Tab-separated table of C-alpha atoms in Angstrom:
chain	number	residue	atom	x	y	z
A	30	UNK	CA	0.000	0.000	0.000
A	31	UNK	CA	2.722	2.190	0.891
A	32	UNK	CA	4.576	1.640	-2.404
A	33	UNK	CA	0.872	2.499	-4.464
A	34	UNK	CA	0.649	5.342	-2.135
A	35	UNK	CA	4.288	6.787	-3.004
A	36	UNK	CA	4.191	6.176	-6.602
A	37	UNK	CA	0.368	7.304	-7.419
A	38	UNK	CA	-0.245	10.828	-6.512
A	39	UNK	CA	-4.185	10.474	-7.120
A	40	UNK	CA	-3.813	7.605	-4.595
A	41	UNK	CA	-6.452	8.161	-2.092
A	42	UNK	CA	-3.906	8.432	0.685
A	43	UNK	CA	-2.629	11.221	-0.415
A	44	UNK	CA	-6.010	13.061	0.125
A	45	UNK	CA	-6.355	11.348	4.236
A	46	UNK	CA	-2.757	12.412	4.594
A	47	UNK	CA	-3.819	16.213	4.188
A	48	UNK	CA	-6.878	15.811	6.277
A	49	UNK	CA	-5.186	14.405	9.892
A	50	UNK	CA	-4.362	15.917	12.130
A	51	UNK	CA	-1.312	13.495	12.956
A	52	UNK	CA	0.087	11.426	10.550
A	53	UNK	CA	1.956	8.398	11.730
A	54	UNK	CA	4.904	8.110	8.934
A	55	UNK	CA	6.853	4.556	8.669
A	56	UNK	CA	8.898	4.498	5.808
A	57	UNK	CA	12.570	6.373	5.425
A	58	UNK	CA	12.955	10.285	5.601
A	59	UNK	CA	14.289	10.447	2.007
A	60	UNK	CA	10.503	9.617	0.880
A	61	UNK	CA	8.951	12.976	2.353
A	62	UNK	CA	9.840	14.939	-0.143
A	63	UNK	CA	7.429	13.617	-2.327
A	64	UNK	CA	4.236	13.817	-0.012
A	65	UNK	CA	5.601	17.388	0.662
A	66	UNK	CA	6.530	16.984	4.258
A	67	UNK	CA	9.668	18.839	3.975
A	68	UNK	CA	8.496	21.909	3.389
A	69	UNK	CA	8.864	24.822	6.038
A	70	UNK	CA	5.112	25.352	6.054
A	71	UNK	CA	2.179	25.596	3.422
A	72	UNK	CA	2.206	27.967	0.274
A	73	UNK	CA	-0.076	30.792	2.108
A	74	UNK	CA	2.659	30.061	5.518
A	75	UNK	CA	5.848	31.149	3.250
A	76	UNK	CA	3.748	34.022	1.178
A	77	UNK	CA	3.383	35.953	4.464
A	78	UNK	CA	6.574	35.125	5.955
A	79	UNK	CA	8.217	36.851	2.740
A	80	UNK	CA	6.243	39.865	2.622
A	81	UNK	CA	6.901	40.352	6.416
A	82	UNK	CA	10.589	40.097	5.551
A	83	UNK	CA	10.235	42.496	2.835
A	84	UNK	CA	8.473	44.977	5.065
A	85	UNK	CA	11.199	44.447	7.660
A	86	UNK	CA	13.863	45.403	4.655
A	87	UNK	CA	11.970	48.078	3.157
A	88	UNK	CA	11.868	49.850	6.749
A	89	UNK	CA	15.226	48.978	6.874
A	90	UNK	CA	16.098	50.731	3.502
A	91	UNK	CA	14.152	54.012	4.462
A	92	UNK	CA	15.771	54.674	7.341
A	93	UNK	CA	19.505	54.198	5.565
A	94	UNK	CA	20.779	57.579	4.128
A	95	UNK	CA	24.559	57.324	3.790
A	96	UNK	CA	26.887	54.604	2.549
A	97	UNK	CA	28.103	54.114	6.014
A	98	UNK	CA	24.981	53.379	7.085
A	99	UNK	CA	23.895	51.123	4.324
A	100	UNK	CA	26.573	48.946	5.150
A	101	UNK	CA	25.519	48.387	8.430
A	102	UNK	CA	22.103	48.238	7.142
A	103	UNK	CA	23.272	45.270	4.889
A	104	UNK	CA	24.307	43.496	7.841
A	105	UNK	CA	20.761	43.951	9.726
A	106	UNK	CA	18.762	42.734	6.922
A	107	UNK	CA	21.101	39.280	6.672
A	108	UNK	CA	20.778	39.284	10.636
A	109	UNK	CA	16.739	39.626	9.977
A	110	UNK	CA	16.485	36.549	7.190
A	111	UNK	CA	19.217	34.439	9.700
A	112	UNK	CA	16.749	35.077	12.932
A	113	UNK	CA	13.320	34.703	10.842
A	114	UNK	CA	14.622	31.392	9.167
A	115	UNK	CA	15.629	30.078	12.168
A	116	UNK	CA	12.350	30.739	14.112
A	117	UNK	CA	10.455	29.491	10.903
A	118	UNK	CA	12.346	26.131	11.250
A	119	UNK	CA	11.903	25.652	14.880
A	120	UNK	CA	8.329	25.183	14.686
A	121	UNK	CA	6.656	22.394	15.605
A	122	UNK	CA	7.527	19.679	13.060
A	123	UNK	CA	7.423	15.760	14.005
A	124	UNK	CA	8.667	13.526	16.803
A	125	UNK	CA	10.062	10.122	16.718
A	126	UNK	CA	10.684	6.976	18.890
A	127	UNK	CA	13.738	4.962	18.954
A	128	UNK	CA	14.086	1.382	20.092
A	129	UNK	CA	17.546	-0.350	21.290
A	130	UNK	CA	18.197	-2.361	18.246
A	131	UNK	CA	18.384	-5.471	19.838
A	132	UNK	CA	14.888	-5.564	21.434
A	133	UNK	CA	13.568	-3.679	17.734
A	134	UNK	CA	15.067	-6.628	15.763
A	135	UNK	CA	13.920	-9.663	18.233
A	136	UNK	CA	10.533	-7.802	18.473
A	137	UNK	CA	10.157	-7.580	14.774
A	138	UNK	CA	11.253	-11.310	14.531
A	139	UNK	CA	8.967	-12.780	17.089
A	140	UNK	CA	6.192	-10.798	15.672
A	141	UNK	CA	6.723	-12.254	11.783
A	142	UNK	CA	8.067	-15.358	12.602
A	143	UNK	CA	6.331	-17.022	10.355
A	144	UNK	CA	5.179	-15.061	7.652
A	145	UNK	CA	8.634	-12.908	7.259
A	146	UNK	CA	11.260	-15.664	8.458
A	147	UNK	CA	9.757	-18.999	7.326
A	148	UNK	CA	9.950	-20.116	11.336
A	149	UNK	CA	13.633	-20.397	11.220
A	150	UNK	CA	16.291	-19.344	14.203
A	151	UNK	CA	17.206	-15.810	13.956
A	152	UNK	CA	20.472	-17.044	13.797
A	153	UNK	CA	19.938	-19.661	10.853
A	154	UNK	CA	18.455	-16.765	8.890
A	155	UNK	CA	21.606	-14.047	9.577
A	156	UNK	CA	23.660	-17.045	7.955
A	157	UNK	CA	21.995	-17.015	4.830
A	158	UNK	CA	22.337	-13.196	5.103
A	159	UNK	CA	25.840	-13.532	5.340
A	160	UNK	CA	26.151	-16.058	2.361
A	161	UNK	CA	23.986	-14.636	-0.093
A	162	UNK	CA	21.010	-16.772	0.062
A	163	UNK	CA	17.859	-15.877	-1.126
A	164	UNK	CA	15.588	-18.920	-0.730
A	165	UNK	CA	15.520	-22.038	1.636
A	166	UNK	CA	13.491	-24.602	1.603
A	167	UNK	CA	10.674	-25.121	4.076
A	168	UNK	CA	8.265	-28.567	4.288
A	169	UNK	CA	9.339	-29.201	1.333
A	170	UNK	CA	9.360	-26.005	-0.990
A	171	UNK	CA	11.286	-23.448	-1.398
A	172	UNK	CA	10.250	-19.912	-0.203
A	173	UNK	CA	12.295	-16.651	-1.112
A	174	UNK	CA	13.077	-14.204	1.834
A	175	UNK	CA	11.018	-10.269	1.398
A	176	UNK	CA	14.045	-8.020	0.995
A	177	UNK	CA	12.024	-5.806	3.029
A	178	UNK	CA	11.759	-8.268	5.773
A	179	UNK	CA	15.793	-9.174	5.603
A	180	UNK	CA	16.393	-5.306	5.749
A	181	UNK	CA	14.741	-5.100	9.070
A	182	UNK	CA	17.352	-7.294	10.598
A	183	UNK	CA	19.806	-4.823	9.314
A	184	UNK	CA	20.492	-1.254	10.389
A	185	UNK	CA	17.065	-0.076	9.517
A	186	UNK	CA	16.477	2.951	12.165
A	187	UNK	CA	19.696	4.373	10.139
A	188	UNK	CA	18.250	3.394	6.705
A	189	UNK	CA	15.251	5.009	7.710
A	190	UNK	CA	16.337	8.322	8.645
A	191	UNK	CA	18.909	9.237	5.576
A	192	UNK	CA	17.914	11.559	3.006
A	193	UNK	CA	20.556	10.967	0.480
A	194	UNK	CA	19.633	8.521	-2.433
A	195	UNK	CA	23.170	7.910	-3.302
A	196	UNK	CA	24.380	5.251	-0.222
A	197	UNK	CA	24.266	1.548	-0.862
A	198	UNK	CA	21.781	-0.013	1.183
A	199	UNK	CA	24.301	-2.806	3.392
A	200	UNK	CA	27.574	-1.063	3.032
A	201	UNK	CA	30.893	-3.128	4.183
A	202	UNK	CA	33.293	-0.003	4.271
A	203	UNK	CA	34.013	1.678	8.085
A	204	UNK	CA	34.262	4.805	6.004
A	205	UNK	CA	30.974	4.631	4.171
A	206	UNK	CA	28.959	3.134	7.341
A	207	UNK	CA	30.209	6.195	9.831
A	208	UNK	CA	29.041	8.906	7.340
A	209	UNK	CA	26.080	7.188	6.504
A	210	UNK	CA	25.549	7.153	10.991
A	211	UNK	CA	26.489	11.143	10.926
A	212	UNK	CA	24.010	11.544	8.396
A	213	UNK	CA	21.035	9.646	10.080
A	214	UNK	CA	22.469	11.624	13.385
A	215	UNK	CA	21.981	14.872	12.411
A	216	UNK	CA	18.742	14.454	10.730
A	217	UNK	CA	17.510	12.922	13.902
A	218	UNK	CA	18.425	15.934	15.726
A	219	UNK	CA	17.407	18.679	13.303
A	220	UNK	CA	14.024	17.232	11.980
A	221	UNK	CA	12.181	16.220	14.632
A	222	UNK	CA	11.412	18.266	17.587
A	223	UNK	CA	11.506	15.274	20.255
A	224	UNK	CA	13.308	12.400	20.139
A	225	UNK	CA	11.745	8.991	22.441
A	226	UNK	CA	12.901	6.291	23.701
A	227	UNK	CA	10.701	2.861	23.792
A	228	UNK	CA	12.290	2.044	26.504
A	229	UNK	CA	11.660	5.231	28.314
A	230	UNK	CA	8.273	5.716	27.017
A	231	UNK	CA	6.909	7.391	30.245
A	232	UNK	CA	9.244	10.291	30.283
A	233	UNK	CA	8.773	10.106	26.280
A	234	UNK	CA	5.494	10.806	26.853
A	235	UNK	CA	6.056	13.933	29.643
A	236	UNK	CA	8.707	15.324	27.446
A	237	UNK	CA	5.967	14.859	23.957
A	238	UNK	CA	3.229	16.392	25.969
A	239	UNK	CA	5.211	19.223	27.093
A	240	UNK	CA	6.257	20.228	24.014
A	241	UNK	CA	2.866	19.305	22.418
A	242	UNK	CA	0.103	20.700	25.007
A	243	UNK	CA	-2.436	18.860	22.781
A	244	UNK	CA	-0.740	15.434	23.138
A	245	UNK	CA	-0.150	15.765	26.725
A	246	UNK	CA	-2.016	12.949	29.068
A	247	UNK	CA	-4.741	15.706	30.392
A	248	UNK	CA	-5.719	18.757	29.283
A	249	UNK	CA	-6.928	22.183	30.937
A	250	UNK	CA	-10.836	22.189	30.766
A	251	UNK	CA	-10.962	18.596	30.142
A	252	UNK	CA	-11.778	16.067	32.766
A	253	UNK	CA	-10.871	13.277	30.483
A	254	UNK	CA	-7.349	11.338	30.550
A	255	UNK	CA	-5.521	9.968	28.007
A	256	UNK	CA	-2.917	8.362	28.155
A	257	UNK	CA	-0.155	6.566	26.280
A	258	UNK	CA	-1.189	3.284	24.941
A	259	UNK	CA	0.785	0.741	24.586
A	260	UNK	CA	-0.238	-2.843	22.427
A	261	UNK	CA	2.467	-4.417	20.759
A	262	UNK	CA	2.149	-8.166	21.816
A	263	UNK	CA	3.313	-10.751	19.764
A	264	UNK	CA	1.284	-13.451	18.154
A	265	UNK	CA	-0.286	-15.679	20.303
A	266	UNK	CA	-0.043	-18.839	17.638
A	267	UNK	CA	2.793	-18.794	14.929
A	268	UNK	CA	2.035	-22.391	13.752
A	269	UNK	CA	5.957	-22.931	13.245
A	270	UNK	CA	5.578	-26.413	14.934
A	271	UNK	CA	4.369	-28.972	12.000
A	272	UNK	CA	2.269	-31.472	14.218
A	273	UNK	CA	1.754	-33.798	10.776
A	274	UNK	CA	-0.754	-33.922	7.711
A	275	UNK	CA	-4.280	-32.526	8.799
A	276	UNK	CA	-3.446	-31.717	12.095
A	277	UNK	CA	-3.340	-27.885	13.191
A	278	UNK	CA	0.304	-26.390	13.513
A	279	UNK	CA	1.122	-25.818	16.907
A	280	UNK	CA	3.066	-22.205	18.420
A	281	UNK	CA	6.473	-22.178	18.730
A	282	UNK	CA	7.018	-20.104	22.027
A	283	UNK	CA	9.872	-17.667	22.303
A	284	UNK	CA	11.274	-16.023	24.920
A	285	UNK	CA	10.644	-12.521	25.147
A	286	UNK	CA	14.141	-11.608	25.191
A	287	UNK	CA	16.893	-13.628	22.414
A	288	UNK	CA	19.798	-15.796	24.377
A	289	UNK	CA	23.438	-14.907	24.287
A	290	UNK	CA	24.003	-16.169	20.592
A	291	UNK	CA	21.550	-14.522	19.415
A	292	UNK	CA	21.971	-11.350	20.871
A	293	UNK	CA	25.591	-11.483	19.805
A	294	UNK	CA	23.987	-11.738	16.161
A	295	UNK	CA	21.690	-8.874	16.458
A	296	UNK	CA	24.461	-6.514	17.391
A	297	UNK	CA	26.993	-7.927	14.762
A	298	UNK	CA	24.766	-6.661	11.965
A	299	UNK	CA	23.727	-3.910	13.731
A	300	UNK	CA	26.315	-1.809	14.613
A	301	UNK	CA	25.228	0.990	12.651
A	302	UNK	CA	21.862	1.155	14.528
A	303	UNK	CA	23.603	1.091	17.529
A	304	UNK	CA	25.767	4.178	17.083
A	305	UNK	CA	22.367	5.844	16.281
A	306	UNK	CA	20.921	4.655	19.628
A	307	UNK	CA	23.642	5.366	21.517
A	308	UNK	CA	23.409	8.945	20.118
A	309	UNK	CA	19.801	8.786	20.752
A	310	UNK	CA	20.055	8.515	24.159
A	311	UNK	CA	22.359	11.212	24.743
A	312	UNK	CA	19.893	13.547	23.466
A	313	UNK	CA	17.137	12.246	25.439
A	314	UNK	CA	19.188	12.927	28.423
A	315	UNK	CA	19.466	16.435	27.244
A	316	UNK	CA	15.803	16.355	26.285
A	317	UNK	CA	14.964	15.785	30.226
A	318	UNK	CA	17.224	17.733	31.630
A	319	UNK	CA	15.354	20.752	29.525
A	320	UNK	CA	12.339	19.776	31.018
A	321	UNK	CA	13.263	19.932	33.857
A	322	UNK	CA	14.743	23.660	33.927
A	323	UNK	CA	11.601	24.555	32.430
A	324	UNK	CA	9.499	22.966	34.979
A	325	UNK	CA	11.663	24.685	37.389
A	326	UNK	CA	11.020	28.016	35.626
């Protein structure tokens, strides 16, 4: 649906997307260009931030008589398009939630066990990763991995948040995998206005709601609450265990967190997405510390 949505503008999703009020975006940053999400603000937004600028210069340009003068003037009218741009892109502009990649990747695994990874080991499956296999063979017939399932094993919070078109999607090169981090970094930190963490999803939530009165848990004049909700349990029956010929598959019951080997595996083709997190929670640190001076204001 996604791919329909991005590659047919009279989609009808393109219509819902301008109606919410929040949009909940889950695809990489280099695709919001397209759905016009980059933008500083709408077409009416930018008309009137321009002609206040030009009434700022023109009163500028009055009051300038002498070449001295006009020099300095020069100077005030770059200050004036520095300050306004800056304020324009400080506004209010999306928020995002960050996951340690190991609990992201095991999450995403025990949720499409089946369907995505064919019920093998998480472990099995990073092998054929690592030797180029595309299709294994399962009761008896051969299945082909979805790229886009393999990719989220892979690095995919940096992926996700470049907005270059030009970097190879599983680079092997230190050099290309440490820009490729800076990159995701610093459009982490100047995109969105709040950066969560899953695992600190209460203080996400204070930190969201303080930033966004309208998202906060309560709301002056309101006597309703609401708050954060959380649903992201696995599947309940996988039907990975073959019981025989005309008898129901049974579940195949994993652990909510991956053993040793496992987790080893995870971070060894992850090591991009950790440098991410790892920068992620820096800033949230920061975030908190904010809100706290401001509370204390």
């Amino acid at each position: 649906k996604f791919q329909k949505c991005l590659e047919d503008r009279s989609d009808k999703c393109r219509f819902l997307m301008h109606d919410a009020a929040v949009m909940s975006f889950c695809s990489a940053l280099k695709h919001l260009d397209e759905f016009g999400w980059t933008e500083w603000g709408s077409d009416e937004e930018q008309d009137e931030q321009q002609k206040q600028l030009q009434e700022q210069q023109d009163e500028l340009s009055q009051n300038t008589t002498e070449p001295q003068v006009a020099t300095i003037t020069t100077t005030e009218k770059k200050q004036v398009e520095d300050e306004d741009e800056q304020s324009y892109k400080q506004r209010i502009r999306a928020f995002t939630i960050l996951r340690h990649p190991v609990e992201r990747v095991w999450s995403m695994y025990r949720f499409q066990t089946r369907i995505c990874y064919k019920c093998m080991k998480l472990t099995d499956i990073y092998d054929t990763i690592d030797n180029n296999i595309t299709y294994v063979t399962v009761r008896n017939h051969s299945q082909r991995f979805d790229d886009l399932c393999l990719d989220q094993l892979r690095n995919h919070e940096v992926a996700n948040l470049l907005t270059s078109t030009h970097w190879p999607d599983h680079p092997e090169d230190e050099e290309t995998q440490q820009a490729m981090v800076a990159e995701a970094i610093q459009n982490m930190k100047e995109y969105f206005t709040v950066i969560g963490l899953t695992e600190e999803l209460t203080a996400t939530a204070q930190i969201i709601g303080k930033v966004m009165p309208w998202m906060n848990e309560t709301l002056e004049g309101f006597d309703d609450a609401c708050p954060l909700p959380h649903d992201n349990s696995s599947p309940t029956n996988n039907r990975c265990i073959y019981t025989g010929r005309g008898k129901p598959d049974e579940h195949w019951d994993l652990p909510k967190h991956p053993d040793e080997e496992t987790r080893q595996a995870i971070l060894k083709h992850n090591t991009m997405d950790m440098q991410l997190y790892e920068a992620a929670v820096a800033y949230f640190e920061l975030q908190k510390r904010a809100m706290e001076w401001g509370t204390q204001q």
